[in-house]
Amino acid sequence: MTQQLNNTVLNSLPDTVQAPSYARTDLSPGILHIGVGNFHRAHQAMYLSKLFDRGISLDWAIVGAGLKPYDKAMRDRLAPQDWLTTVVELDPEGLNAQVCGAMIDFIDVDPAALVDRLAEPDIRIVSLTITEGGYFVDPNTGGFDESHPEIRTDLSHPDAPETVFGVLVAALLRRRERGIDPFTVMSCDNLPENGHMAQQAVAGFARALSPEAAAWIEENVAFPSGMVDCITPATGERERTIVREQFGLEDAAPVVCEPFRQWVLEDTFPTGRPALEKVGVEFVKDVAPYELMKLRILNGGHAAIAYPGALLGHHFVHDAMTDPLIRAFLKKLELEEILPTVPEIPGVSFTAYLDKVIERFSNPAVGDTVPRLCLDGSNRQPKFILPAIQSYCLGHDEGGKAFVVEDEDAALLKDWAMDVYEGGAGRQIMPDLFGVLGTDETFLAAFRHAAERISADGVAATLKSYIDGGFGETATTRQASA
């Protein structure tokens, strides 16, 4: 027998499901979160729910919000269940489930309504998960892309903004007019210096409207950076079936995630914050070293196995990790080429961190997929361009099986990769998304050599050659020297 998840069943949940120990009626809003996706509900919302379980910081509950069609779809799924979410931790030793009740409202997907709610004094933090590509970054300069069509439209109609940053600026200026302290903007997106990126976008939009407004925002609004981590696969019928059959709940939008969370956050919150240090959040003066550690060791590791894993026909990440070539390639790359580039953090062992990363990648219960790792790579992984990416972008694996490249620049990548694969001028002319690497002769030489190896020998042989230390010659050069 299953129960429909909503407030009425919180006192009658199965013994296998942990219910909130707090009364949701005791909660009041403090955080408005834009972008209520799976990662937010597995990560930030769960930290808050655990804090509320201790009877602490009950005035920091979440109000959900968003501006995209998928935000409306999420709101429509969560509304009938009173904004509750079932979170299943995919521990290989056995699944466990808990209901998260940290979100108590969800604003209609309407920019004007969002500006109105943001202007209310109870909202003291605005958190964001708007994807790594949602910050309107100019790929050539790294600055704010004021010329983007969506931004130009908002700048033409600043009283009726439709982008996140147009809305944030409108709300901050309205709060200033009313004498209300500005909220803190806290990015929870998985990108380096996410606080700086959020500040760049908010101040950049404001500057295009008024230098004076931009100066006020830069002087008065806090943008703490944070390092966030929790592998959270997409929700599909598999996940809904798990919740229904194993835990007896009908949940239209459950979340499954690994049994690991990490959040390192700069402690810059002028208008206050919840006591998240009580539930494991690390507050530090400078999050940059932790970001770099994760960016290079974990995200770099994901990028390293994604494209060769796809080319070798692997669908699940844990299956790729059982491939001796993928596993040995990852470990050698990490130990010899990645870990030595990460500055030391007192009290942190990078080898222990790497061991945990490999353990997490290998967890079969997570069911994370190689296509997800490859998703939107031109935005998410430009700093981890590996030689195998040029072949991955061709749109098929080595066996000829087609797959979809889920990337806004897919057509560009495929055309360029075909040119590279066939030995054309693409080896010299890289797309703009490569940034400065596209003109770096050292990188270009290494890239050309790797492309030749993959073309001549195939992905598996190229990986084995790298692992064995014989990466310096191709089948062609071996033939020529024979």
mmCIF file with all atom_site columns, C-alpha atoms in Angstrom, residues 153-351:
data_model
loop_
_atom_site.group_PDB
_atom_site.id
_atom_site.type_symbol
_atom_site.label_atom_id
_atom_site.label_alt_id
_atom_site.label_comp_id
_atom_site.label_asym_id
_atom_site.label_entity_id
_atom_site.label_seq_id
_atom_site.pdbx_PDB_ins_code
_atom_site.Cartn_x
_atom_site.Cartn_y
_atom_site.Cartn_z
_atom_site.occupancy
_atom_site.B_iso_or_equiv
_atom_site.pdbx_formal_charge
_atom_site.auth_seq_id
_atom_site.auth_comp_id
_atom_site.auth_asym_id
_atom_site.auth_atom_id
_atom_site.pdbx_PDB_model_num
ATOM 1   C CA . THR A 1 153 ? 15.851 42.737 -23.589 1.00 0.00 ? 153 THR A CA 1
ATOM 2   C CA . ASP A 1 154 ? 15.927 43.194 -19.813 1.00 0.00 ? 154 ASP A CA 1
ATOM 3   C CA . LEU A 1 155 ? 18.021 46.341 -20.083 1.00 0.00 ? 155 LEU A CA 1
ATOM 4   C CA . SER A 1 156 ? 15.404 47.753 -22.455 1.00 0.00 ? 156 SER A CA 1
ATOM 5   C CA . HIS A 1 157 ? 12.652 46.970 -19.932 1.00 0.00 ? 157 HIS A CA 1
ATOM 6   C CA . PRO A 1 158 ? 14.290 47.151 -16.475 1.00 0.00 ? 158 PRO A CA 1
ATOM 7   C CA . ASP A 1 159 ? 10.914 47.465 -14.726 1.00 0.00 ? 159 ASP A CA 1
ATOM 8   C CA . ALA A 1 160 ? 9.779  44.152 -16.212 1.00 0.00 ? 160 ALA A CA 1
ATOM 9   C CA . PRO A 1 161 ? 12.883 41.920 -16.121 1.00 0.00 ? 161 PRO A CA 1
ATOM 10  C CA . GLU A 1 162 ? 12.765 38.283 -17.177 1.00 0.00 ? 162 GLU A CA 1
ATOM 11  C CA . THR A 1 163 ? 16.286 37.068 -16.358 1.00 0.00 ? 163 THR A CA 1
ATOM 12  C CA . VAL A 1 164 ? 17.498 36.092 -12.904 1.00 0.00 ? 164 VAL A CA 1
ATOM 13  C CA . PHE A 1 165 ? 19.954 38.965 -12.763 1.00 0.00 ? 165 PHE A CA 1
ATOM 14  C CA . GLY A 1 166 ? 17.474 41.538 -13.995 1.00 0.00 ? 166 GLY A CA 1
ATOM 15  C CA . VAL A 1 167 ? 15.107 40.361 -11.254 1.00 0.00 ? 167 VAL A CA 1
ATOM 16  C CA . LEU A 1 168 ? 17.802 40.433 -8.557  1.00 0.00 ? 168 LEU A CA 1
ATOM 17  C CA . VAL A 1 169 ? 18.850 43.967 -9.451  1.00 0.00 ? 169 VAL A CA 1
ATOM 18  C CA . ALA A 1 170 ? 15.232 45.185 -9.544  1.00 0.00 ? 170 ALA A CA 1
ATOM 19  C CA . ALA A 1 171 ? 14.583 43.637 -6.113  1.00 0.00 ? 171 ALA A CA 1
ATOM 20  C CA . LEU A 1 172 ? 17.787 45.006 -4.564  1.00 0.00 ? 172 LEU A CA 1
ATOM 21  C CA . LEU A 1 173 ? 17.027 48.522 -5.799  1.00 0.00 ? 173 LEU A CA 1
ATOM 22  C CA . ARG A 1 174 ? 13.471 48.259 -4.497  1.00 0.00 ? 174 ARG A CA 1
ATOM 23  C CA . ARG A 1 175 ? 14.774 47.221 -1.084  1.00 0.00 ? 175 ARG A CA 1
ATOM 24  C CA . ARG A 1 176 ? 17.125 50.208 -1.134  1.00 0.00 ? 176 ARG A CA 1
ATOM 25  C CA . GLU A 1 177 ? 14.196 52.522 -1.877  1.00 0.00 ? 177 GLU A CA 1
ATOM 26  C CA . ARG A 1 178 ? 12.286 51.054 1.072   1.00 0.00 ? 178 ARG A CA 1
ATOM 27  C CA . GLY A 1 179 ? 15.242 51.231 3.474   1.00 0.00 ? 179 GLY A CA 1
ATOM 28  C CA . ILE A 1 180 ? 15.476 47.417 3.756   1.00 0.00 ? 180 ILE A CA 1
ATOM 29  C CA . ASP A 1 181 ? 18.905 45.846 4.073   1.00 0.00 ? 181 ASP A CA 1
ATOM 30  C CA . PRO A 1 182 ? 20.014 44.003 0.912   1.00 0.00 ? 182 PRO A CA 1
ATOM 31  C CA . PHE A 1 183 ? 19.858 40.226 0.880   1.00 0.00 ? 183 PHE A CA 1
ATOM 32  C CA . THR A 1 184 ? 23.015 38.137 0.499   1.00 0.00 ? 184 THR A CA 1
ATOM 33  C CA . VAL A 1 185 ? 23.369 36.384 -2.875  1.00 0.00 ? 185 VAL A CA 1
ATOM 34  C CA . MET A 1 186 ? 24.704 32.855 -2.386  1.00 0.00 ? 186 MET A CA 1
ATOM 35  C CA . SER A 1 187 ? 25.511 30.838 -5.499  1.00 0.00 ? 187 SER A CA 1
ATOM 36  C CA . CYS A 1 188 ? 25.340 27.073 -5.011  1.00 0.00 ? 188 CYS A CA 1
ATOM 37  C CA . ASP A 1 189 ? 26.301 26.262 -8.579  1.00 0.00 ? 189 ASP A CA 1
ATOM 38  C CA . ASN A 1 190 ? 29.221 24.012 -9.295  1.00 0.00 ? 190 ASN A CA 1
ATOM 39  C CA . LEU A 1 191 ? 31.676 26.467 -10.794 1.00 0.00 ? 191 LEU A CA 1
ATOM 40  C CA . PRO A 1 192 ? 34.878 28.135 -9.635  1.00 0.00 ? 192 PRO A CA 1
ATOM 41  C CA . GLU A 1 193 ? 34.478 31.359 -7.653  1.00 0.00 ? 193 GLU A CA 1
ATOM 42  C CA . ASN A 1 194 ? 30.708 31.072 -7.840  1.00 0.00 ? 194 ASN A CA 1
ATOM 43  C CA . GLY A 1 195 ? 30.279 34.036 -5.520  1.00 0.00 ? 195 GLY A CA 1
ATOM 44  C CA . HIS A 1 196 ? 32.470 36.169 -7.754  1.00 0.00 ? 196 HIS A CA 1
ATOM 45  C CA . MET A 1 197 ? 30.547 34.984 -10.823 1.00 0.00 ? 197 MET A CA 1
ATOM 46  C CA . ALA A 1 198 ? 27.242 35.921 -9.200  1.00 0.00 ? 198 ALA A CA 1
ATOM 47  C CA . GLN A 1 199 ? 28.602 39.343 -8.208  1.00 0.00 ? 199 GLN A CA 1
ATOM 48  C CA . GLN A 1 200 ? 29.951 39.889 -11.708 1.00 0.00 ? 200 GLN A CA 1
ATOM 49  C CA . ALA A 1 201 ? 26.557 39.175 -13.235 1.00 0.00 ? 201 ALA A CA 1
ATOM 50  C CA . VAL A 1 202 ? 24.491 41.199 -10.750 1.00 0.00 ? 202 VAL A CA 1
ATOM 51  C CA . ALA A 1 203 ? 26.852 44.193 -10.730 1.00 0.00 ? 203 ALA A CA 1
ATOM 52  C CA . GLY A 1 204 ? 27.389 43.908 -14.487 1.00 0.00 ? 204 GLY A CA 1
ATOM 53  C CA . PHE A 1 205 ? 23.672 44.122 -15.155 1.00 0.00 ? 205 PHE A CA 1
ATOM 54  C CA . ALA A 1 206 ? 23.313 47.015 -12.693 1.00 0.00 ? 206 ALA A CA 1
ATOM 55  C CA . ARG A 1 207 ? 26.259 48.848 -14.260 1.00 0.00 ? 207 ARG A CA 1
ATOM 56  C CA . ALA A 1 208 ? 24.590 48.696 -17.669 1.00 0.00 ? 208 ALA A CA 1
ATOM 57  C CA . LEU A 1 209 ? 21.620 50.456 -16.073 1.00 0.00 ? 209 LEU A CA 1
ATOM 58  C CA . SER A 1 210 ? 23.441 52.869 -13.779 1.00 0.00 ? 210 SER A CA 1
ATOM 59  C CA . PRO A 1 211 ? 27.063 53.090 -12.581 1.00 0.00 ? 211 PRO A CA 1
ATOM 60  C CA . GLU A 1 212 ? 25.737 54.450 -9.299  1.00 0.00 ? 212 GLU A CA 1
ATOM 61  C CA . ALA A 1 213 ? 23.487 51.398 -8.768  1.00 0.00 ? 213 ALA A CA 1
ATOM 62  C CA . ALA A 1 214 ? 26.387 49.078 -9.547  1.00 0.00 ? 214 ALA A CA 1
ATOM 63  C CA . ALA A 1 215 ? 28.640 50.876 -7.063  1.00 0.00 ? 215 ALA A CA 1
ATOM 64  C CA . TRP A 1 216 ? 25.970 50.547 -4.353  1.00 0.00 ? 216 TRP A CA 1
ATOM 65  C CA . ILE A 1 217 ? 25.582 46.821 -5.015  1.00 0.00 ? 217 ILE A CA 1
ATOM 66  C CA . GLU A 1 218 ? 29.329 46.223 -4.984  1.00 0.00 ? 218 GLU A CA 1
ATOM 67  C CA . GLU A 1 219 ? 29.645 48.090 -1.694  1.00 0.00 ? 219 GLU A CA 1
ATOM 68  C CA . ASN A 1 220 ? 26.603 46.690 0.113   1.00 0.00 ? 220 ASN A CA 1
ATOM 69  C CA . VAL A 1 221 ? 25.687 43.235 -1.221  1.00 0.00 ? 221 VAL A CA 1
ATOM 70  C CA . ALA A 1 222 ? 27.583 40.127 -0.082  1.00 0.00 ? 222 ALA A CA 1
ATOM 71  C CA . PHE A 1 223 ? 28.352 37.306 -2.521  1.00 0.00 ? 223 PHE A CA 1
ATOM 72  C CA . PRO A 1 224 ? 30.001 34.457 -0.561  1.00 0.00 ? 224 PRO A CA 1
ATOM 73  C CA . SER A 1 225 ? 31.619 31.710 -2.590  1.00 0.00 ? 225 SER A CA 1
ATOM 74  C CA . GLY A 1 226 ? 31.037 28.088 -1.746  1.00 0.00 ? 226 GLY A CA 1
ATOM 75  C CA . MET A 1 227 ? 32.191 24.624 -2.757  1.00 0.00 ? 227 MET A CA 1
ATOM 76  C CA . VAL A 1 228 ? 29.283 22.206 -3.072  1.00 0.00 ? 228 VAL A CA 1
ATOM 77  C CA . ASP A 1 229 ? 29.360 18.468 -3.694  1.00 0.00 ? 229 ASP A CA 1
ATOM 78  C CA . CYS A 1 230 ? 26.831 15.644 -3.863  1.00 0.00 ? 230 CYS A CA 1
ATOM 79  C CA . ILE A 1 231 ? 26.364 13.393 -6.889  1.00 0.00 ? 231 ILE A CA 1
ATOM 80  C CA . THR A 1 232 ? 22.681 13.610 -7.745  1.00 0.00 ? 232 THR A CA 1
ATOM 81  C CA . PRO A 1 233 ? 21.379 11.697 -10.775 1.00 0.00 ? 233 PRO A CA 1
ATOM 82  C CA . ALA A 1 234 ? 18.341 12.820 -12.725 1.00 0.00 ? 234 ALA A CA 1
ATOM 83  C CA . THR A 1 235 ? 14.927 11.582 -11.618 1.00 0.00 ? 235 THR A CA 1
ATOM 84  C CA . GLY A 1 236 ? 13.088 9.210  -13.908 1.00 0.00 ? 236 GLY A CA 1
ATOM 85  C CA . GLU A 1 237 ? 10.681 6.324  -13.628 1.00 0.00 ? 237 GLU A CA 1
ATOM 86  C CA . ARG A 1 238 ? 13.406 4.202  -11.991 1.00 0.00 ? 238 ARG A CA 1
ATOM 87  C CA . GLU A 1 239 ? 13.657 6.638  -9.097  1.00 0.00 ? 239 GLU A CA 1
ATOM 88  C CA . ARG A 1 240 ? 9.898  7.061  -8.698  1.00 0.00 ? 240 ARG A CA 1
ATOM 89  C CA . THR A 1 241 ? 9.528  3.274  -8.704  1.00 0.00 ? 241 THR A CA 1
ATOM 90  C CA . ILE A 1 242 ? 12.155 2.915  -5.968  1.00 0.00 ? 242 ILE A CA 1
ATOM 91  C CA . VAL A 1 243 ? 10.262 5.363  -3.770  1.00 0.00 ? 243 VAL A CA 1
ATOM 92  C CA . ARG A 1 244 ? 6.911  3.726  -4.507  1.00 0.00 ? 244 ARG A CA 1
ATOM 93  C CA . GLU A 1 245 ? 7.909  0.075  -4.188  1.00 0.00 ? 245 GLU A CA 1
ATOM 94  C CA . GLN A 1 246 ? 10.591 0.217  -1.498  1.00 0.00 ? 246 GLN A CA 1
ATOM 95  C CA . PHE A 1 247 ? 9.293  3.068  0.643   1.00 0.00 ? 247 PHE A CA 1
ATOM 96  C CA . GLY A 1 248 ? 5.548  3.116  0.000   1.00 0.00 ? 248 GLY A CA 1
ATOM 97  C CA . LEU A 1 249 ? 5.312  6.739  -1.133  1.00 0.00 ? 249 LEU A CA 1
ATOM 98  C CA . GLU A 1 250 ? 3.901  8.321  -4.246  1.00 0.00 ? 250 GLU A CA 1
ATOM 99  C CA . ASP A 1 251 ? 6.227  11.229 -4.928  1.00 0.00 ? 251 ASP A CA 1
ATOM 100 C CA . ALA A 1 252 ? 6.066  13.039 -8.259  1.00 0.00 ? 252 ALA A CA 1
ATOM 101 C CA . ALA A 1 253 ? 9.597  14.409 -7.867  1.00 0.00 ? 253 ALA A CA 1
ATOM 102 C CA . PRO A 1 254 ? 11.758 12.323 -5.541  1.00 0.00 ? 254 PRO A CA 1
ATOM 103 C CA . VAL A 1 255 ? 15.506 12.804 -5.386  1.00 0.00 ? 255 VAL A CA 1
ATOM 104 C CA . VAL A 1 256 ? 18.149 10.106 -5.239  1.00 0.00 ? 256 VAL A CA 1
ATOM 105 C CA . CYS A 1 257 ? 21.727 10.921 -4.340  1.00 0.00 ? 257 CYS A CA 1
ATOM 106 C CA . GLU A 1 258 ? 24.915 9.418  -3.060  1.00 0.00 ? 258 GLU A CA 1
ATOM 107 C CA . PRO A 1 259 ? 25.407 9.149  0.728   1.00 0.00 ? 259 PRO A CA 1
ATOM 108 C CA . PHE A 1 260 ? 27.958 11.964 0.671   1.00 0.00 ? 260 PHE A CA 1
ATOM 109 C CA . ARG A 1 261 ? 27.594 15.729 0.943   1.00 0.00 ? 261 ARG A CA 1
ATOM 110 C CA . GLN A 1 262 ? 30.134 18.487 1.304   1.00 0.00 ? 262 GLN A CA 1
ATOM 111 C CA . TRP A 1 263 ? 29.659 22.222 1.582   1.00 0.00 ? 263 TRP A CA 1
ATOM 112 C CA . VAL A 1 264 ? 32.498 24.655 2.258   1.00 0.00 ? 264 VAL A CA 1
ATOM 113 C CA . LEU A 1 265 ? 31.296 28.241 2.485   1.00 0.00 ? 265 LEU A CA 1
ATOM 114 C CA . GLU A 1 266 ? 32.784 31.669 3.036   1.00 0.00 ? 266 GLU A CA 1
ATOM 115 C CA . ASP A 1 267 ? 31.303 33.199 6.170   1.00 0.00 ? 267 ASP A CA 1
ATOM 116 C CA . THR A 1 268 ? 30.116 36.507 4.689   1.00 0.00 ? 268 THR A CA 1
ATOM 117 C CA . PHE A 1 269 ? 26.460 37.073 5.608   1.00 0.00 ? 269 PHE A CA 1
ATOM 118 C CA . PRO A 1 270 ? 25.818 40.649 6.803   1.00 0.00 ? 270 PRO A CA 1
ATOM 119 C CA . THR A 1 271 ? 22.110 40.048 7.459   1.00 0.00 ? 271 THR A CA 1
ATOM 120 C CA . GLY A 1 272 ? 22.626 36.741 9.252   1.00 0.00 ? 272 GLY A CA 1
ATOM 121 C CA . ARG A 1 273 ? 22.576 33.084 8.298   1.00 0.00 ? 273 ARG A CA 1
ATOM 122 C CA . PRO A 1 274 ? 21.395 29.714 9.609   1.00 0.00 ? 274 PRO A CA 1
ATOM 123 C CA . ALA A 1 275 ? 23.760 27.857 11.954  1.00 0.00 ? 275 ALA A CA 1
ATOM 124 C CA . LEU A 1 276 ? 24.774 25.367 9.279   1.00 0.00 ? 276 LEU A CA 1
ATOM 125 C CA . GLU A 1 277 ? 28.083 24.615 10.992  1.00 0.00 ? 277 GLU A CA 1
ATOM 126 C CA . LYS A 1 278 ? 25.965 22.522 13.416  1.00 0.00 ? 278 LYS A CA 1
ATOM 127 C CA . VAL A 1 279 ? 25.255 20.039 10.602  1.00 0.00 ? 279 VAL A CA 1
ATOM 128 C CA . GLY A 1 280 ? 28.645 19.784 8.948   1.00 0.00 ? 280 GLY A CA 1
ATOM 129 C CA . VAL A 1 281 ? 29.012 22.856 6.715   1.00 0.00 ? 281 VAL A CA 1
ATOM 130 C CA . GLU A 1 282 ? 32.586 24.157 6.877   1.00 0.00 ? 282 GLU A CA 1
ATOM 131 C CA . PHE A 1 283 ? 32.801 27.943 7.127   1.00 0.00 ? 283 PHE A CA 1
ATOM 132 C CA . VAL A 1 284 ? 36.129 29.349 5.991   1.00 0.00 ? 284 VAL A CA 1
ATOM 133 C CA . LYS A 1 285 ? 37.665 32.708 5.185   1.00 0.00 ? 285 LYS A CA 1
ATOM 134 C CA . ASP A 1 286 ? 38.611 31.714 1.638   1.00 0.00 ? 286 ASP A CA 1
ATOM 135 C CA . VAL A 1 287 ? 36.950 28.837 -0.193  1.00 0.00 ? 287 VAL A CA 1
ATOM 136 C CA . ALA A 1 288 ? 39.223 29.047 -3.256  1.00 0.00 ? 288 ALA A CA 1
ATOM 137 C CA . PRO A 1 289 ? 41.659 26.249 -2.224  1.00 0.00 ? 289 PRO A CA 1
ATOM 138 C CA . TYR A 1 290 ? 38.739 23.863 -1.610  1.00 0.00 ? 290 TYR A CA 1
ATOM 139 C CA . GLU A 1 291 ? 37.138 24.815 -4.925  1.00 0.00 ? 291 GLU A CA 1
ATOM 140 C CA . LEU A 1 292 ? 40.388 24.113 -6.739  1.00 0.00 ? 292 LEU A CA 1
ATOM 141 C CA . MET A 1 293 ? 40.742 20.758 -5.013  1.00 0.00 ? 293 MET A CA 1
ATOM 142 C CA . LYS A 1 294 ? 37.271 19.666 -6.068  1.00 0.00 ? 294 LYS A CA 1
ATOM 143 C CA . LEU A 1 295 ? 37.467 21.275 -9.493  1.00 0.00 ? 295 LEU A CA 1
ATOM 144 C CA . ARG A 1 296 ? 40.662 19.480 -10.421 1.00 0.00 ? 296 ARG A CA 1
ATOM 145 C CA . ILE A 1 297 ? 40.393 16.174 -8.549  1.00 0.00 ? 297 ILE A CA 1
ATOM 146 C CA . LEU A 1 298 ? 36.656 15.414 -8.699  1.00 0.00 ? 298 LEU A CA 1
ATOM 147 C CA . ASN A 1 299 ? 35.358 17.422 -11.663 1.00 0.00 ? 299 ASN A CA 1
ATOM 148 C CA . GLY A 1 300 ? 38.573 16.847 -13.563 1.00 0.00 ? 300 GLY A CA 1
ATOM 149 C CA . GLY A 1 301 ? 38.210 13.144 -12.823 1.00 0.00 ? 301 GLY A CA 1
ATOM 150 C CA . HIS A 1 302 ? 34.640 13.137 -14.107 1.00 0.00 ? 302 HIS A CA 1
ATOM 151 C CA . ALA A 1 303 ? 35.765 14.885 -17.286 1.00 0.00 ? 303 ALA A CA 1
ATOM 152 C CA . ALA A 1 304 ? 38.665 12.461 -17.664 1.00 0.00 ? 304 ALA A CA 1
ATOM 153 C CA . ILE A 1 305 ? 36.466 9.359  -17.644 1.00 0.00 ? 305 ILE A CA 1
ATOM 154 C CA . ALA A 1 306 ? 33.429 10.857 -19.393 1.00 0.00 ? 306 ALA A CA 1
ATOM 155 C CA . TYR A 1 307 ? 34.571 11.015 -22.986 1.00 0.00 ? 307 TYR A CA 1
ATOM 156 C CA . PRO A 1 308 ? 36.727 7.873  -23.210 1.00 0.00 ? 308 PRO A CA 1
ATOM 157 C CA . GLY A 1 309 ? 33.982 6.096  -21.247 1.00 0.00 ? 309 GLY A CA 1
ATOM 158 C CA . ALA A 1 310 ? 31.434 7.184  -23.857 1.00 0.00 ? 310 ALA A CA 1
ATOM 159 C CA . LEU A 1 311 ? 33.710 6.185  -26.716 1.00 0.00 ? 311 LEU A CA 1
ATOM 160 C CA . LEU A 1 312 ? 34.221 2.731  -25.232 1.00 0.00 ? 312 LEU A CA 1
ATOM 161 C CA . GLY A 1 313 ? 30.457 2.229  -25.027 1.00 0.00 ? 313 GLY A CA 1
ATOM 162 C CA . HIS A 1 314 ? 29.917 2.554  -21.271 1.00 0.00 ? 314 HIS A CA 1
ATOM 163 C CA . HIS A 1 315 ? 26.576 3.967  -20.133 1.00 0.00 ? 315 HIS A CA 1
ATOM 164 C CA . PHE A 1 316 ? 26.865 3.876  -16.324 1.00 0.00 ? 316 PHE A CA 1
ATOM 165 C CA . VAL A 1 317 ? 29.750 5.519  -14.499 1.00 0.00 ? 317 VAL A CA 1
ATOM 166 C CA . HIS A 1 318 ? 30.218 2.554  -12.168 1.00 0.00 ? 318 HIS A CA 1
ATOM 167 C CA . ASP A 1 319 ? 30.532 0.268  -15.195 1.00 0.00 ? 319 ASP A CA 1
ATOM 168 C CA . ALA A 1 320 ? 33.204 2.553  -16.635 1.00 0.00 ? 320 ALA A CA 1
ATOM 169 C CA . MET A 1 321 ? 35.027 2.333  -13.305 1.00 0.00 ? 321 MET A CA 1
ATOM 170 C CA . THR A 1 322 ? 35.095 -1.479 -13.554 1.00 0.00 ? 322 THR A CA 1
ATOM 171 C CA . ASP A 1 323 ? 36.922 -1.161 -16.882 1.00 0.00 ? 323 ASP A CA 1
ATOM 172 C CA . PRO A 1 324 ? 40.620 -1.665 -15.974 1.00 0.00 ? 324 PRO A CA 1
ATOM 173 C CA . LEU A 1 325 ? 41.677 0.846  -18.630 1.00 0.00 ? 325 LEU A CA 1
ATOM 174 C CA . ILE A 1 326 ? 39.379 3.609  -17.374 1.00 0.00 ? 326 ILE A CA 1
ATOM 175 C CA . ARG A 1 327 ? 40.224 3.022  -13.718 1.00 0.00 ? 327 ARG A CA 1
ATOM 176 C CA . ALA A 1 328 ? 43.982 2.865  -14.275 1.00 0.00 ? 328 ALA A CA 1
ATOM 177 C CA . PHE A 1 329 ? 43.878 5.882  -16.598 1.00 0.00 ? 329 PHE A CA 1
ATOM 178 C CA . LEU A 1 330 ? 41.995 7.922  -13.998 1.00 0.00 ? 330 LEU A CA 1
ATOM 179 C CA . LYS A 1 331 ? 44.327 7.014  -11.155 1.00 0.00 ? 331 LYS A CA 1
ATOM 180 C CA . LYS A 1 332 ? 47.512 7.665  -13.135 1.00 0.00 ? 332 LYS A CA 1
ATOM 181 C CA . LEU A 1 333 ? 46.191 10.971 -14.463 1.00 0.00 ? 333 LEU A CA 1
ATOM 182 C CA . GLU A 1 334 ? 45.121 12.100 -11.003 1.00 0.00 ? 334 GLU A CA 1
ATOM 183 C CA . LEU A 1 335 ? 48.278 11.079 -9.169  1.00 0.00 ? 335 LEU A CA 1
ATOM 184 C CA . GLU A 1 336 ? 50.795 12.226 -11.751 1.00 0.00 ? 336 GLU A CA 1
ATOM 185 C CA . GLU A 1 337 ? 49.160 15.191 -13.472 1.00 0.00 ? 337 GLU A CA 1
ATOM 186 C CA . ILE A 1 338 ? 46.346 16.580 -11.294 1.00 0.00 ? 338 ILE A CA 1
ATOM 187 C CA . LEU A 1 339 ? 47.242 16.234 -7.602  1.00 0.00 ? 339 LEU A CA 1
ATOM 188 C CA . PRO A 1 340 ? 50.668 17.872 -8.038  1.00 0.00 ? 340 PRO A CA 1
ATOM 189 C CA . THR A 1 341 ? 48.946 21.016 -9.387  1.00 0.00 ? 341 THR A CA 1
ATOM 190 C CA . VAL A 1 342 ? 46.677 21.486 -6.352  1.00 0.00 ? 342 VAL A CA 1
ATOM 191 C CA . PRO A 1 343 ? 48.091 23.771 -3.641  1.00 0.00 ? 343 PRO A CA 1
ATOM 192 C CA . GLU A 1 344 ? 48.281 22.212 -0.187  1.00 0.00 ? 344 GLU A CA 1
ATOM 193 C CA . ILE A 1 345 ? 45.381 22.756 2.242   1.00 0.00 ? 345 ILE A CA 1
ATOM 194 C CA . PRO A 1 346 ? 46.390 22.353 5.907   1.00 0.00 ? 346 PRO A CA 1
ATOM 195 C CA . GLY A 1 347 ? 44.775 19.268 7.400   1.00 0.00 ? 347 GLY A CA 1
ATOM 196 C CA . VAL A 1 348 ? 43.501 17.914 4.057   1.00 0.00 ? 348 VAL A CA 1
ATOM 197 C CA . SER A 1 349 ? 44.928 14.768 2.445   1.00 0.00 ? 349 SER A CA 1
ATOM 198 C CA . PHE A 1 350 ? 44.542 14.864 -1.325  1.00 0.00 ? 350 PHE A CA 1
ATOM 199 C CA . THR A 1 351 ? 45.241 11.146 -1.675  1.00 0.00 ? 351 THR A CA 1
#
